[in-house]
Backbone as CSV, one residue per row, in Angstrom:
resi,resn,N_x,N_y,N_z,CA_x,CA_y,CA_z,C_x,C_y,C_z
1,MET,-32.189,51.237,5.029,-33.149,50.011,4.847,-34.641,50.161,5.619
2,VAL,-36.106,50.001,5.076,-37.130,49.778,5.452,-37.355,49.035,5.859
3,ASP,-37.201,48.318,7.034,-38.132,47.394,7.694,-39.121,47.002,7.618
4,GLY,-39.377,45.292,6.999,-40.214,44.767,6.218,-41.471,45.430,7.020
5,GLY,-41.971,45.043,8.258,-42.979,46.055,8.464,-43.789,46.842,7.909
6,LYS,-43.003,47.935,8.152,-43.177,49.422,7.166,-43.099,49.283,5.606
7,THR,-42.854,48.750,4.748,-42.676,48.504,3.499,-43.844,49.028,3.069
8,PRO,-45.134,48.322,3.218,-46.661,48.126,2.610,-47.251,49.855,3.115
9,TYR,-46.589,50.206,4.283,-47.579,51.740,4.514,-46.519,52.509,3.589
10,VAL,-44.702,52.641,3.048,-44.040,53.333,2.280,-44.116,53.631,0.707
11,VAL,-45.155,51.825,0.652,-44.932,51.551,-0.969,-46.445,52.269,-0.860
12,ALA,-47.332,52.863,0.011,-48.834,53.174,-0.292,-48.695,55.093,-0.232
13,VAL,-47.792,55.497,0.690,-47.445,56.770,0.041,-46.505,57.033,-1.101
14,ALA,-45.896,56.136,-1.198,-44.907,56.413,-2.526,-46.290,56.351,-3.773
15,ILE,-47.463,55.556,-3.869,-48.502,55.112,-4.717,-49.403,56.953,-4.679
16,GLN,-48.883,57.428,-3.715,-50.475,58.273,-3.085,-49.467,59.925,-3.749
17,VAL,-47.960,59.836,-3.562,-47.321,60.640,-4.309,-47.501,60.698,-5.336
18,ILE,-47.887,59.514,-6.340,-47.254,59.483,-7.858,-48.797,60.182,-8.393
19,TYR,-49.583,59.761,-7.670,-51.287,59.940,-8.300,-51.167,61.389,-8.134
20,MET,-50.984,62.323,-6.863,-50.743,63.544,-7.108,-50.120,64.188,-8.380
21,GLY,-48.926,63.643,-8.250,-48.399,64.195,-9.972,-49.136,63.817,-10.720
22,LEU,-49.765,62.909,-10.812,-50.640,62.139,-12.263,-51.586,63.390,-12.399
23,PHE,-52.645,64.272,-11.476,-53.568,64.459,-11.261,-53.140,66.666,-11.369
24,VAL,-51.904,67.197,-11.069,-51.816,67.933,-12.009,-51.375,68.310,-13.253
25,VAL,-50.697,67.042,-12.864,-50.105,66.886,-14.875,-50.849,66.661,-16.307
26,SER,-52.597,66.141,-15.775,-53.521,65.716,-16.362,-54.020,66.972,-16.137
27,LYS,-54.464,67.624,-15.304,-55.123,69.238,-15.434,-54.368,70.120,-16.367
28,ALA,-52.957,70.211,-15.703,-52.269,71.068,-16.899,-52.175,70.432,-18.453
29,ALA,-52.738,69.078,-18.961,-52.730,68.704,-20.337,-53.989,69.016,-20.267
30,PHE,-55.217,68.879,-19.890,-56.678,69.378,-19.613,-56.915,71.067,-20.179
31,ASN,-55.655,71.513,-19.666,-55.835,73.188,-19.622,-55.236,73.907,-21.250
32,SER,-54.588,72.868,-21.312,-53.666,73.114,-22.762,-54.354,72.944,-24.231
33,GLY,-55.561,72.246,-23.946,-56.609,72.124,-24.738,-56.926,70.440,-24.932
34,ILE,-56.101,69.366,-24.737,-56.121,68.303,-25.114,-57.985,68.038,-24.789
35,ASN,-58.462,67.045,-25.028,-59.426,66.416,-25.128,-59.800,65.708,-23.695
36,THR,-60.137,65.238,-22.834,-60.635,64.731,-21.924,-60.528,62.640,-22.492
37,TYR,-61.199,62.816,-23.668,-61.763,61.611,-23.727,-60.750,60.828,-24.785
38,VAL,-60.205,61.885,-25.565,-58.744,61.429,-26.378,-58.031,60.773,-25.210
39,PHE,-57.581,61.919,-24.657,-56.526,61.360,-23.308,-56.603,60.233,-22.936
40,ILE,-57.705,59.629,-22.458,-58.457,58.326,-22.025,-58.029,57.460,-22.330
41,PHE,-58.451,57.738,-24.081,-57.801,56.806,-24.766,-56.644,56.116,-25.021
42,TYR,-55.308,57.751,-25.702,-54.439,57.143,-25.264,-53.731,56.560,-24.324
43,ARG,-54.164,56.874,-23.051,-53.609,56.809,-21.815,-53.889,55.059,-22.099
44,LEU,-55.024,54.112,-21.770,-55.068,53.109,-21.925,-54.844,52.298,-23.347
45,ALA,-54.409,53.157,-24.565,-54.043,52.382,-25.588,-52.519,52.302,-25.096
46,ALA,-52.126,53.226,-24.861,-50.523,52.616,-24.178,-50.348,52.092,-22.910
47,ALA,-50.997,51.854,-21.816,-50.853,50.715,-20.890,-51.351,49.389,-21.708
48,SER,-52.213,49.830,-22.407,-51.907,47.851,-22.794,-50.623,47.493,-24.703
49,ALA,-50.459,48.282,-25.046,-48.882,48.305,-25.554,-47.995,47.988,-24.821
50,LEU,-47.980,48.444,-23.638,-47.037,48.005,-22.302,-47.193,46.902,-22.136
51,LEU,-49.058,46.632,-21.531,-49.159,45.686,-20.182,-49.062,44.084,-21.052
52,LEU,-49.761,44.116,-22.513,-50.042,43.185,-23.346,-49.085,41.998,-23.220
53,PRO,-47.857,42.787,-24.124,-47.348,41.908,-24.224,-46.687,41.045,-23.253
54,ILE,-46.331,41.760,-21.981,-45.484,41.456,-21.108,-46.539,40.279,-20.125
55,ALA,-47.604,40.186,-20.155,-48.779,39.508,-19.867,-48.673,38.279,-20.533
56,LEU,-48.575,37.934,-22.446,-48.731,37.122,-22.800,-47.064,36.810,-22.918
57,ILE,-46.381,37.004,-22.625,-45.125,36.675,-22.376,-44.960,35.601,-20.907
58,SER,-45.098,36.465,-19.704,-45.545,35.626,-18.479,-46.133,34.653,-18.138
59,ASN,-47.447,35.033,-19.232,-48.387,33.481,-19.607,-47.746,32.076,-20.045
60,ARG,-47.197,32.649,-21.184,-46.848,31.411,-21.751,-45.225,30.574,-20.976
61,ARG,-44.323,31.202,-20.620,-43.660,30.626,-19.424,-44.851,30.097,-18.320
62,CYS,-45.450,30.348,-17.527,-45.998,29.548,-16.752,-46.522,28.032,-17.248
63,ARG,-47.472,28.843,-18.384,-48.111,26.853,-19.498,-46.601,26.267,-19.680
64,LEU,-45.828,26.976,-19.845,-44.189,25.982,-20.457,-44.347,24.657,-18.702
65,THR,-43.796,25.684,-17.615,-43.897,25.367,-16.310,-44.231,24.535,-15.725
66,THR,-45.634,25.046,-15.599,-46.973,24.676,-15.053,-47.924,23.984,-15.995
67,LYS,-48.834,23.073,-15.903,-49.945,22.998,-16.577,-50.624,23.298,-15.907
68,ALA,-51.344,24.446,-16.983,-52.825,24.979,-16.841,-54.221,24.046,-16.486
69,THR,-54.518,25.650,-15.201,-55.988,24.671,-14.639,-57.133,25.210,-15.192
70,PRO,-58.049,24.869,-15.648,-59.636,25.344,-16.217,-59.858,26.849,-15.601
71,GLN,-58.893,26.963,-13.918,-59.852,28.065,-13.528,-58.719,29.430,-14.418
72,GLN,-57.043,28.765,-14.696,-56.353,29.903,-15.444,-57.016,30.075,-16.988
73,THR,-57.577,29.469,-17.491,-57.823,29.131,-19.094,-58.673,30.303,-19.366
74,MET,-58.776,31.324,-20.303,-59.433,32.311,-20.725,-60.197,31.977,-21.743
75,SER,-61.478,31.698,-20.974,-62.576,31.291,-21.604,-63.983,32.437,-22.357
76,CYS,-64.477,32.224,-22.766,-65.526,33.538,-23.592,-66.359,34.178,-22.400
77,ARG,-66.614,32.997,-21.274,-67.710,34.297,-20.490,-66.330,34.516,-19.510
78,LEU,-65.389,34.565,-19.212,-64.322,35.277,-18.159,-63.760,36.360,-19.440
79,LEU,-63.839,36.375,-20.454,-63.542,37.404,-21.547,-64.393,38.540,-21.250
80,PHE,-66.291,37.865,-21.588,-67.347,38.907,-21.215,-66.919,39.518,-19.970
81,LYS,-66.595,39.608,-18.987,-66.826,39.374,-17.759,-65.644,40.935,-17.635
82,LEU,-64.175,40.277,-18.234,-63.216,40.939,-17.808,-63.834,42.564,-19.211
83,PHE,-64.757,42.173,-19.855,-65.341,43.454,-20.586,-65.970,44.345,-20.333
84,LEU,-66.960,44.172,-19.308,-67.703,44.762,-18.368,-66.639,45.591,-17.047
85,TYR,-65.628,44.720,-16.969,-64.663,45.096,-15.917,-64.613,46.466,-16.052
86,ALA,-64.030,46.409,-17.595,-62.934,47.824,-17.881,-64.183,48.780,-18.240
87,LEU,-65.830,48.276,-18.826,-66.370,49.446,-18.598,-66.893,49.514,-17.788
88,LEU,-66.537,49.351,-16.746,-66.654,50.638,-15.236,-65.440,50.442,-15.077
89,GLY,-64.640,49.952,-14.294,-63.017,50.747,-13.845,-62.648,51.786,-14.345
90,ASN,-62.237,51.187,-15.554,-61.843,51.888,-16.918,-62.620,53.034,-17.492
91,THR,-63.035,52.832,-18.405,-63.958,53.962,-18.763,-65.024,54.165,-18.928
92,PHE,-65.721,54.103,-17.808,-66.660,54.859,-17.187,-66.265,55.416,-16.186
93,THR,-64.842,54.856,-15.352,-64.644,55.448,-14.316,-63.676,56.518,-14.391
94,LEU,-62.943,56.685,-15.719,-61.693,57.657,-15.856,-62.144,58.790,-16.753
95,ASN,-63.015,58.268,-17.637,-64.091,59.660,-18.631,-64.514,60.557,-17.293
96,VAL,-65.129,60.150,-16.451,-66.322,60.548,-15.516,-65.395,61.407,-14.675
97,TYR,-63.928,60.861,-14.434,-63.662,61.322,-13.618,-62.336,62.908,-13.759
98,ASN,-61.913,62.412,-15.352,-61.003,63.155,-15.683,-62.127,65.112,-16.438
99,VAL,-63.332,64.014,-16.590,-64.314,65.072,-16.995,-64.061,66.244,-15.887
100,SER,-65.120,65.689,-15.011,-64.393,66.305,-13.583,-63.748,66.916,-13.542
101,LEU,-62.466,66.662,-13.175,-60.882,67.633,-12.756,-60.909,68.426,-13.533
102,LYS,-61.627,68.397,-15.352,-61.365,69.891,-15.960,-62.105,71.061,-15.393
103,GLN,-62.777,70.251,-14.485,-63.992,71.387,-14.083,-63.447,71.582,-12.863
104,THR,-63.020,71.373,-11.589,-62.506,71.884,-10.424,-60.782,71.905,-10.986
105,SER,-60.419,71.194,-9.828,-58.636,71.566,-9.796,-58.454,70.089,-9.052
106,ALA,-56.766,70.017,-9.768,-56.133,68.614,-9.367,-55.951,68.878,-7.579
107,THR,-56.205,69.780,-7.231,-56.386,69.665,-5.221,-57.427,68.842,-5.205
108,VAL,-58.923,69.147,-6.051,-59.979,68.960,-5.402,-60.245,66.958,-5.709
109,GLY,-59.352,66.944,-6.769,-59.458,65.632,-7.041,-58.529,64.744,-6.509
110,SER,-57.130,65.324,-5.676,-56.692,64.528,-5.196,-57.195,64.528,-3.225
111,ALA,-58.367,64.803,-3.602,-59.291,64.880,-2.113,-60.175,64.188,-2.485
112,ALA,-60.192,63.950,-3.439,-61.862,62.832,-3.530,-61.422,61.350,-3.390
113,THR,-60.120,61.363,-3.749,-59.393,60.264,-4.224,-59.546,59.340,-3.140
114,ASN,-59.759,60.665,-1.940,-59.565,60.049,-0.393,-60.584,59.322,0.149
115,SER,-61.444,60.124,-0.949,-63.111,59.022,0.137,-63.460,57.805,-0.455
116,MET,-62.498,56.893,-1.226,-62.355,55.835,-1.921,-62.867,54.674,-0.692
117,PRO,-61.604,54.663,0.328,-61.922,53.745,1.344,-62.936,54.214,2.072
118,VAL,-63.754,54.800,1.697,-64.970,54.931,1.932,-66.038,54.386,1.433
119,PHE,-65.704,54.424,0.608,-67.018,53.961,-0.740,-66.891,52.259,-0.777
120,THR,-65.716,52.010,-0.606,-65.005,50.864,-0.663,-65.939,49.993,0.744
121,PHE,-65.795,50.770,1.624,-65.939,50.143,2.854,-67.473,49.737,3.248
122,LEU,-68.221,50.443,2.435,-69.541,50.712,2.510,-69.963,50.067,1.610
123,ILE,-69.674,49.969,0.513,-69.649,48.729,-0.799,-69.928,47.241,-0.278
124,ALA,-68.442,47.352,0.362,-68.126,46.223,1.106,-69.016,45.675,2.303
125,LEU,-69.987,47.045,2.747,-70.846,46.205,3.826,-71.977,45.846,3.615
126,LEU,-72.569,46.654,2.127,-73.685,46.230,2.121,-73.494,44.677,0.982
127,LEU,-72.408,44.379,0.359,-72.259,43.404,0.238,-72.336,42.045,1.655
128,GLY,-72.812,42.378,2.473,-71.793,41.370,3.288,-70.324,40.957,3.529
129,LEU,-69.603,41.813,2.449,-68.208,41.089,2.320,-67.176,42.000,3.879
130,GLU,-67.881,42.871,4.781,-67.348,43.229,5.812,-68.886,44.191,7.011
131,LYS,-68.074,43.621,8.013,-68.968,42.766,9.396,-68.412,44.402,10.676
132,ILE,-69.493,45.099,10.675,-69.663,46.370,12.122,-70.275,46.242,13.018
133,LYS,-69.495,46.534,14.232,-70.397,46.451,15.557,-70.508,47.524,15.952
134,LEU,-71.401,48.530,16.642,-71.669,49.790,16.315,-71.473,49.391,17.938
135,ARG,-71.741,49.351,19.268,-71.169,48.955,20.238,-70.145,48.997,20.397
136,SER,-68.895,47.891,19.707,-67.431,48.315,19.726,-67.109,49.793,19.889
137,ARG,-65.792,49.313,20.316,-65.274,50.914,19.936,-64.440,50.766,18.526
138,SER,-63.952,49.625,17.683,-64.171,49.138,16.681,-65.381,49.829,15.894
139,GLY,-65.989,49.636,15.905,-67.637,49.800,15.056,-67.067,51.524,14.669
140,LEU,-67.577,52.021,16.011,-67.478,53.593,16.492,-66.590,54.341,15.674
141,GLY,-65.442,53.297,15.842,-63.914,54.655,15.225,-63.953,54.436,13.782
142,LYS,-64.732,52.948,13.364,-64.560,52.791,11.649,-66.258,53.658,11.194
143,LEU,-66.994,54.235,11.943,-68.092,55.276,11.572,-67.404,56.646,11.739
144,ALA,-66.849,56.235,12.771,-65.863,58.260,13.012,-65.432,58.229,11.852
145,GLY,-64.474,57.685,11.312,-63.372,57.414,10.088,-63.958,57.834,8.514
146,VAL,-65.438,57.315,8.498,-66.231,57.473,7.423,-66.390,58.807,7.563
147,ALA,-67.032,58.960,8.381,-67.635,60.889,8.792,-66.720,61.738,8.369
148,LEU,-65.869,61.529,8.779,-64.719,62.962,8.947,-63.904,62.738,7.695
149,CYS,-64.064,61.781,7.352,-63.222,61.773,5.329,-63.696,62.297,4.655
150,LEU,-65.199,62.074,4.593,-66.499,62.296,3.638,-66.281,63.696,3.983
151,ALA,-66.431,64.475,5.389,-66.448,65.560,6.073,-65.200,66.622,5.281
152,GLY,-64.084,66.001,5.375,-62.881,66.570,5.091,-62.405,66.599,3.021
153,VAL,-63.021,65.730,2.373,-63.187,65.765,1.080,-63.733,66.821,0.438
154,LEU,-65.459,67.087,1.376,-65.935,68.097,0.964,-65.996,70.147,1.104
155,VAL,-65.384,69.910,2.292,-64.361,70.664,3.081,-63.120,71.130,2.110
156,ILE,-62.602,70.280,1.499,-61.671,71.009,1.041,-62.053,70.763,-0.398
157,ALA,-63.466,70.751,-1.367,-63.530,70.955,-2.258,-64.352,72.431,-2.623
158,PHE,-65.423,72.216,-1.538,-66.353,73.669,-1.588,-64.699,74.898,-0.971
159,TYR,-64.757,74.882,0.200,-63.588,75.551,0.575,-62.556,76.494,-0.880
160,ALA,-61.860,75.226,-1.480,-60.942,76.049,-2.065,-61.889,75.869,-3.769
161,GLY,-62.768,75.841,-3.297,-63.046,76.635,-5.494,-62.590,78.062,-5.807
162,PRO,-63.516,78.439,-6.472,-63.549,79.839,-7.588,-63.657,80.524,-6.668
163,SER,-63.746,80.619,-5.230,-63.994,82.033,-4.421,-62.695,82.483,-3.789
164,ILE,-61.928,81.484,-3.362,-60.757,81.185,-3.340,-59.848,82.072,-4.350
165,ARG,-59.340,83.443,-4.375,-58.536,83.454,-4.959,-56.825,83.384,-4.266
166,PRO,-55.509,82.993,-5.252,-54.513,82.980,-4.397,-53.673,84.520,-4.080
167,LEU,-53.049,84.219,-3.070,-52.418,85.786,-2.419,-51.721,86.237,-3.613
168,ALA,-50.917,85.588,-4.013,-49.968,86.232,-5.390,-49.548,85.133,-6.305
169,HIS,-48.844,85.652,-7.407,-49.495,85.066,-9.203,-47.842,85.043,-9.238
170,PRO,-47.437,83.951,-10.150,-45.636,83.468,-10.657,-45.883,84.906,-11.255
171,THR,-44.830,85.275,-11.589,-44.345,86.482,-12.116,-42.698,86.109,-13.387
172,LEU,-42.207,85.009,-12.490,-41.716,84.549,-13.635,-41.716,83.213,-14.476
173,GLN,-41.410,84.076,-16.100,-41.122,83.261,-17.156,-40.634,82.456,-17.507
174,TRP,-40.484,81.692,-17.591,-39.068,81.061,-18.405,-39.760,80.728,-19.575
175,LYS,-38.380,80.192,-20.265,-38.868,80.315,-22.256,-39.600,78.644,-22.591
176,ASN,-38.880,77.438,-21.395,-39.414,76.637,-21.991,-40.429,75.922,-21.232
177,PHE,-40.726,76.270,-20.219,-41.516,75.918,-19.036,-42.469,76.917,-18.607
178,SER,-42.692,78.248,-19.335,-44.132,78.999,-19.245,-44.886,78.691,-19.236
179,PHE,-45.398,77.509,-19.754,-46.960,77.401,-19.787,-47.265,76.688,-18.880
180,LEU,-46.298,75.418,-18.754,-46.613,74.312,-17.637,-46.224,75.380,-16.706
181,LEU,-45.612,76.450,-16.437,-45.510,77.096,-14.332,-46.954,77.343,-14.783
182,GLN,-47.472,77.729,-15.338,-49.332,78.714,-16.052,-50.273,77.213,-15.016
183,ASN,-49.933,76.354,-15.961,-50.925,75.169,-15.605,-50.620,75.127,-13.881
184,PHE,-49.761,74.758,-13.543,-49.293,75.301,-12.560,-50.169,75.611,-11.138
185,GLU,-50.232,76.556,-11.399,-50.815,77.918,-10.800,-52.692,77.525,-10.621
186,ASP,-53.117,76.930,-12.366,-54.655,76.598,-11.847,-54.922,75.728,-11.108
187,PRO,-54.285,74.724,-11.016,-54.774,73.384,-10.866,-54.895,72.931,-9.236
188,PHE,-54.030,74.306,-8.545,-54.355,74.542,-7.192,-55.555,75.685,-7.261
189,PHE,-55.601,76.602,-7.479,-56.852,78.071,-7.393,-57.470,77.889,-8.580
190,ALA,-57.182,76.949,-9.779,-58.609,76.882,-10.870,-59.105,78.221,-10.613
191,HIS,-58.484,79.517,-11.252,-58.448,81.221,-11.440,-58.337,81.727,-12.462
192,LYS,-57.126,80.764,-13.042,-56.302,82.139,-13.807,-56.200,81.385,-15.446
193,LEU,-55.884,80.393,-15.404,-55.908,79.457,-16.839,-57.895,79.455,-16.967
194,CYS,-58.469,78.599,-16.123,-59.714,78.273,-16.985,-61.113,78.587,-15.749
195,LEU,-60.960,80.142,-15.347,-62.171,79.968,-14.978,-63.778,79.415,-15.015
196,VAL,-64.414,79.110,-13.668,-65.280,77.825,-13.870,-66.505,78.605,-12.700
197,SER,-67.457,78.205,-13.130,-68.745,79.207,-12.207,-68.792,78.077,-11.512
198,ASN,-69.533,78.517,-9.928,-69.490,77.947,-8.260,-70.765,76.682,-9.098
199,GLY,-71.861,76.845,-9.984,-71.983,75.212,-10.146,-71.577,74.185,-11.146
200,ALA,-70.071,74.644,-11.696,-69.607,73.682,-12.615,-68.735,73.199,-11.385
201,TRP,-67.973,73.779,-10.750,-67.435,73.744,-9.593,-67.797,72.765,-8.811
202,ILE,-69.357,72.464,-8.191,-69.694,71.561,-7.584,-70.901,70.923,-8.023
203,ARG,-70.753,70.755,-9.405,-70.975,69.423,-10.029,-69.759,68.871,-10.910
204,GLY,-68.552,69.439,-10.299,-67.384,68.535,-10.781,-66.830,68.154,-9.595
205,THR,-67.780,68.768,-8.377,-66.928,67.978,-6.920,-67.999,66.353,-7.160
206,PHE,-68.994,66.350,-7.140,-69.858,65.942,-7.062,-70.180,64.190,-8.674
207,LEU,-69.168,64.794,-9.324,-68.266,63.811,-10.431,-67.588,62.729,-10.126
208,LEU,-66.744,63.418,-8.716,-65.745,62.933,-8.207,-65.946,62.622,-8.004
209,LEU,-66.893,62.315,-6.670,-66.937,60.932,-5.988,-67.712,60.466,-6.677
210,LEU,-68.516,60.573,-7.217,-68.875,59.363,-8.545,-68.653,58.695,-8.828
211,ALA,-67.229,59.382,-9.559,-66.082,58.387,-10.413,-65.722,57.374,-9.396
212,CYS,-65.258,57.814,-8.258,-64.615,57.273,-6.969,-65.484,55.875,-6.247
213,ALA,-67.048,56.206,-6.106,-67.744,55.391,-5.802,-67.930,53.942,-7.154
214,ALA,-67.356,54.653,-7.909,-67.526,53.989,-9.554,-66.461,52.674,-9.621
215,TRP,-65.404,53.538,-9.117,-64.047,52.945,-8.386,-64.117,51.955,-7.372
216,SER,-64.725,52.312,-6.558,-64.377,51.630,-5.285,-65.709,50.521,-5.712
217,LEU,-66.834,50.223,-6.420,-66.927,49.555,-6.173,-66.518,48.263,-7.312
218,TRP,-65.840,48.778,-8.340,-65.170,48.076,-9.276,-63.860,46.986,-8.477
219,ILE,-63.327,47.354,-7.251,-62.305,47.033,-6.235,-62.914,46.007,-5.522
220,VAL,-64.106,46.345,-5.148,-64.797,45.500,-4.898,-65.383,44.460,-5.522
221,LEU,-65.556,44.472,-6.484,-65.925,42.996,-8.010,-64.552,42.541,-8.605
222,LEU,-63.528,43.474,-8.155,-62.384,42.540,-8.646,-62.365,40.731,-7.979
223,VAL,-62.197,41.149,-6.850,-62.033,39.938,-5.067,-62.473,38.752,-6.236
224,PRO,-63.859,38.326,-5.940,-64.334,37.064,-7.037,-63.673,36.851,-8.076
225,LEU,-63.221,37.821,-8.875,-62.996,37.958,-10.264,-61.606,37.452,-10.674
226,LEU,-60.640,37.482,-9.453,-59.585,37.483,-9.299,-59.297,35.616,-8.738
227,LYS,-60.399,35.700,-7.883,-60.291,34.103,-7.364,-60.692,33.134,-8.519
228,GLU,-61.336,33.507,-9.462,-61.817,32.762,-10.644,-60.422,32.877,-11.412
229,TYR,-60.141,33.883,-11.792,-58.952,34.015,-12.689,-57.916,34.713,-11.831
230,PRO,-57.021,34.090,-11.133,-55.750,34.402,-10.373,-54.306,34.783,-11.459
231,ASN,-54.849,35.015,-12.328,-53.736,35.672,-13.168,-54.185,37.211,-13.293
232,LYS,-53.139,38.102,-12.333,-53.805,39.050,-12.166,-52.778,40.479,-13.523
233,LEU,-52.213,39.494,-13.793,-51.730,40.591,-14.827,-51.904,40.712,-16.490
234,MET,-52.533,39.872,-16.574,-52.882,39.176,-17.808,-54.543,40.163,-17.386
235,ALA,-54.882,39.381,-16.553,-56.528,40.246,-16.228,-56.368,41.970,-16.401
236,THR,-55.194,42.294,-15.610,-54.965,43.413,-15.924,-54.894,44.262,-17.057
237,ALA,-54.524,43.556,-17.896,-53.828,43.784,-19.433,-55.530,44.241,-19.850
238,MET,-55.998,42.971,-20.413,-57.133,42.193,-21.025,-57.873,43.662,-20.363
239,GLN,-58.419,44.228,-19.071,-58.973,45.405,-19.099,-58.362,46.644,-19.106
240,CYS,-57.230,47.054,-19.655,-56.674,48.005,-20.133,-57.029,48.239,-21.889
241,LEU,-56.880,46.813,-22.733,-57.875,46.400,-24.082,-58.678,47.118,-24.592
242,PHE,-59.647,46.575,-23.693,-60.813,46.164,-23.765,-61.076,47.781,-23.531
243,GLY,-60.682,48.330,-22.534,-60.830,49.402,-22.273,-60.573,51.112,-23.211
244,ALA,-59.644,50.467,-23.676,-58.765,51.218,-24.415,-60.289,51.282,-25.886
245,LEU,-60.403,49.807,-26.113,-61.275,49.792,-27.748,-62.818,50.987,-26.831
246,GLN,-63.080,50.536,-26.412,-64.152,51.056,-25.370,-64.336,52.971,-25.610
247,SER,-63.140,53.180,-25.422,-62.534,54.673,-25.245,-62.798,55.346,-26.064
248,PHE,-62.091,54.221,-27.282,-61.978,54.935,-28.650,-63.239,55.164,-29.588
249,PHE,-63.724,54.438,-29.088,-65.348,54.650,-29.311,-66.232,56.207,-28.641
250,VAL,-65.608,56.238,-27.530,-66.055,57.798,-26.687,-65.391,58.082,-26.732
251,ALA,-64.614,58.516,-27.500,-63.369,59.608,-27.924,-63.997,59.916,-28.973
252,MET,-64.428,59.043,-30.243,-65.111,59.920,-31.289,-66.198,60.434,-31.523
253,MET,-67.287,59.368,-30.687,-67.916,60.490,-30.604,-68.174,61.819,-29.369
254,ALA,-66.979,61.779,-29.341,-67.086,63.410,-28.619,-65.938,64.491,-29.214
255,GLU,-65.336,64.123,-29.507,-64.390,64.560,-30.999,-64.720,63.815,-32.041
256,ARG,-64.476,64.200,-33.029,-64.942,64.180,-34.433,-63.998,64.601,-35.948
257,ASP,-63.156,65.951,-34.694,-62.306,66.490,-35.805,-60.313,65.622,-35.466
258,PHE,-60.027,65.277,-35.658,-59.421,64.065,-36.008,-57.923,65.076,-35.585
259,THR,-57.990,65.794,-36.631,-56.351,66.849,-35.914,-56.236,67.559,-34.698
260,LYS,-57.897,67.307,-34.226,-57.682,67.588,-32.657,-57.239,65.640,-31.588
261,TRP,-56.630,65.229,-31.961,-55.967,63.794,-31.836,-54.295,63.972,-32.008
262,LYS,-53.459,64.537,-32.095,-52.532,64.892,-32.796,-52.172,65.063,-31.788
263,LEU,-50.685,64.454,-31.476,-49.877,64.633,-30.177,-48.512,65.306,-30.759
264,GLY,-48.619,66.520,-30.093,-46.679,67.066,-30.058,-45.759,67.255,-28.679
265,LEU,-44.718,67.243,-28.873,-43.872,67.592,-27.616,-44.643,68.175,-26.779
266,ASP,-45.789,68.203,-25.999,-46.039,69.110,-25.065,-46.637,68.257,-24.021
267,ILE,-47.427,68.613,-23.182,-47.226,68.649,-21.863,-48.713,67.282,-21.622
268,GLY,-49.075,66.905,-23.133,-50.381,66.297,-23.242,-50.028,65.643,-23.598
269,LEU,-48.629,64.989,-24.085,-48.186,63.465,-23.934,-46.905,63.297,-22.923
270,LEU,-46.735,64.366,-22.045,-45.902,63.983,-21.215,-46.587,63.393,-19.484
271,ALA,-48.517,63.646,-19.644,-49.300,63.592,-19.250,-49.449,61.892,-19.427
272,ILE,-49.583,61.800,-20.871,-50.024,60.436,-20.965,-49.092,58.696,-20.132
273,LEU,-47.545,59.697,-21.060,-46.198,58.969,-20.852,-46.600,58.740,-19.443
274,TYR,-46.775,59.374,-18.103,-46.985,60.124,-16.984,-48.003,58.902,-16.454
275,SER,-48.599,58.667,-16.740,-50.144,58.286,-16.268,-50.212,56.290,-16.887
276,VAL,-49.083,55.945,-17.869,-48.810,54.888,-18.414,-47.693,54.518,-17.126
277,SER,-46.323,55.342,-16.631,-45.672,54.593,-16.067,-45.937,54.424,-14.766
């Protein structure tokens, strides 16, 4: 059994492991040919189909047991806010992140997410939600942590670029998993299946950081939203729904050949199901 005080840390580590798998599987799906914008649409649509019925049932049960307060009522003003939040946190962030992930590797994508606490701290500091005392040990520790985190992200991003070649290539090919094994090589070394130039790698890295910064801003802005509307499940479901609608139009503009929207029993479908679960 895990001690109650250690539970949040165990959950945080588990979430990071799940995200690591998501980066690898998503990168493999992009290398298989699925359009990144179409992938985001399917991902958000599947999440909406899963979360919205659960949120509606849960909301109905709450209304039957307790009288809804004005803060819990879904108004037009609140719907518009959720639409804007979905535009920032889902449509913009996920599309930019996946486009940049296609240009870099799963290693860089995983490393870039480590910059999110830094961006979140800086944004909260600018908005007055966080305070720092430069003359105190805690303040200096926070600044040192920010600098080390950003330095680590940039070192991993540029040191693990196209100029680094793997020492050995796997030669074992399994009939059912050969393509997946090849893709596992590419996300970490970005060299065999998807050769990218140094310029594209650097551009992709900075786009990853931009996506993480936008995601951090979304997290900070969620605090006042959840105070206004504390139903977290419904707020999440509505943002997924709005994000799916927005991403559908983005995907239509990016990929007008609907034959390429078809999903099969391949790594693309696996990545979508994994991202939803």
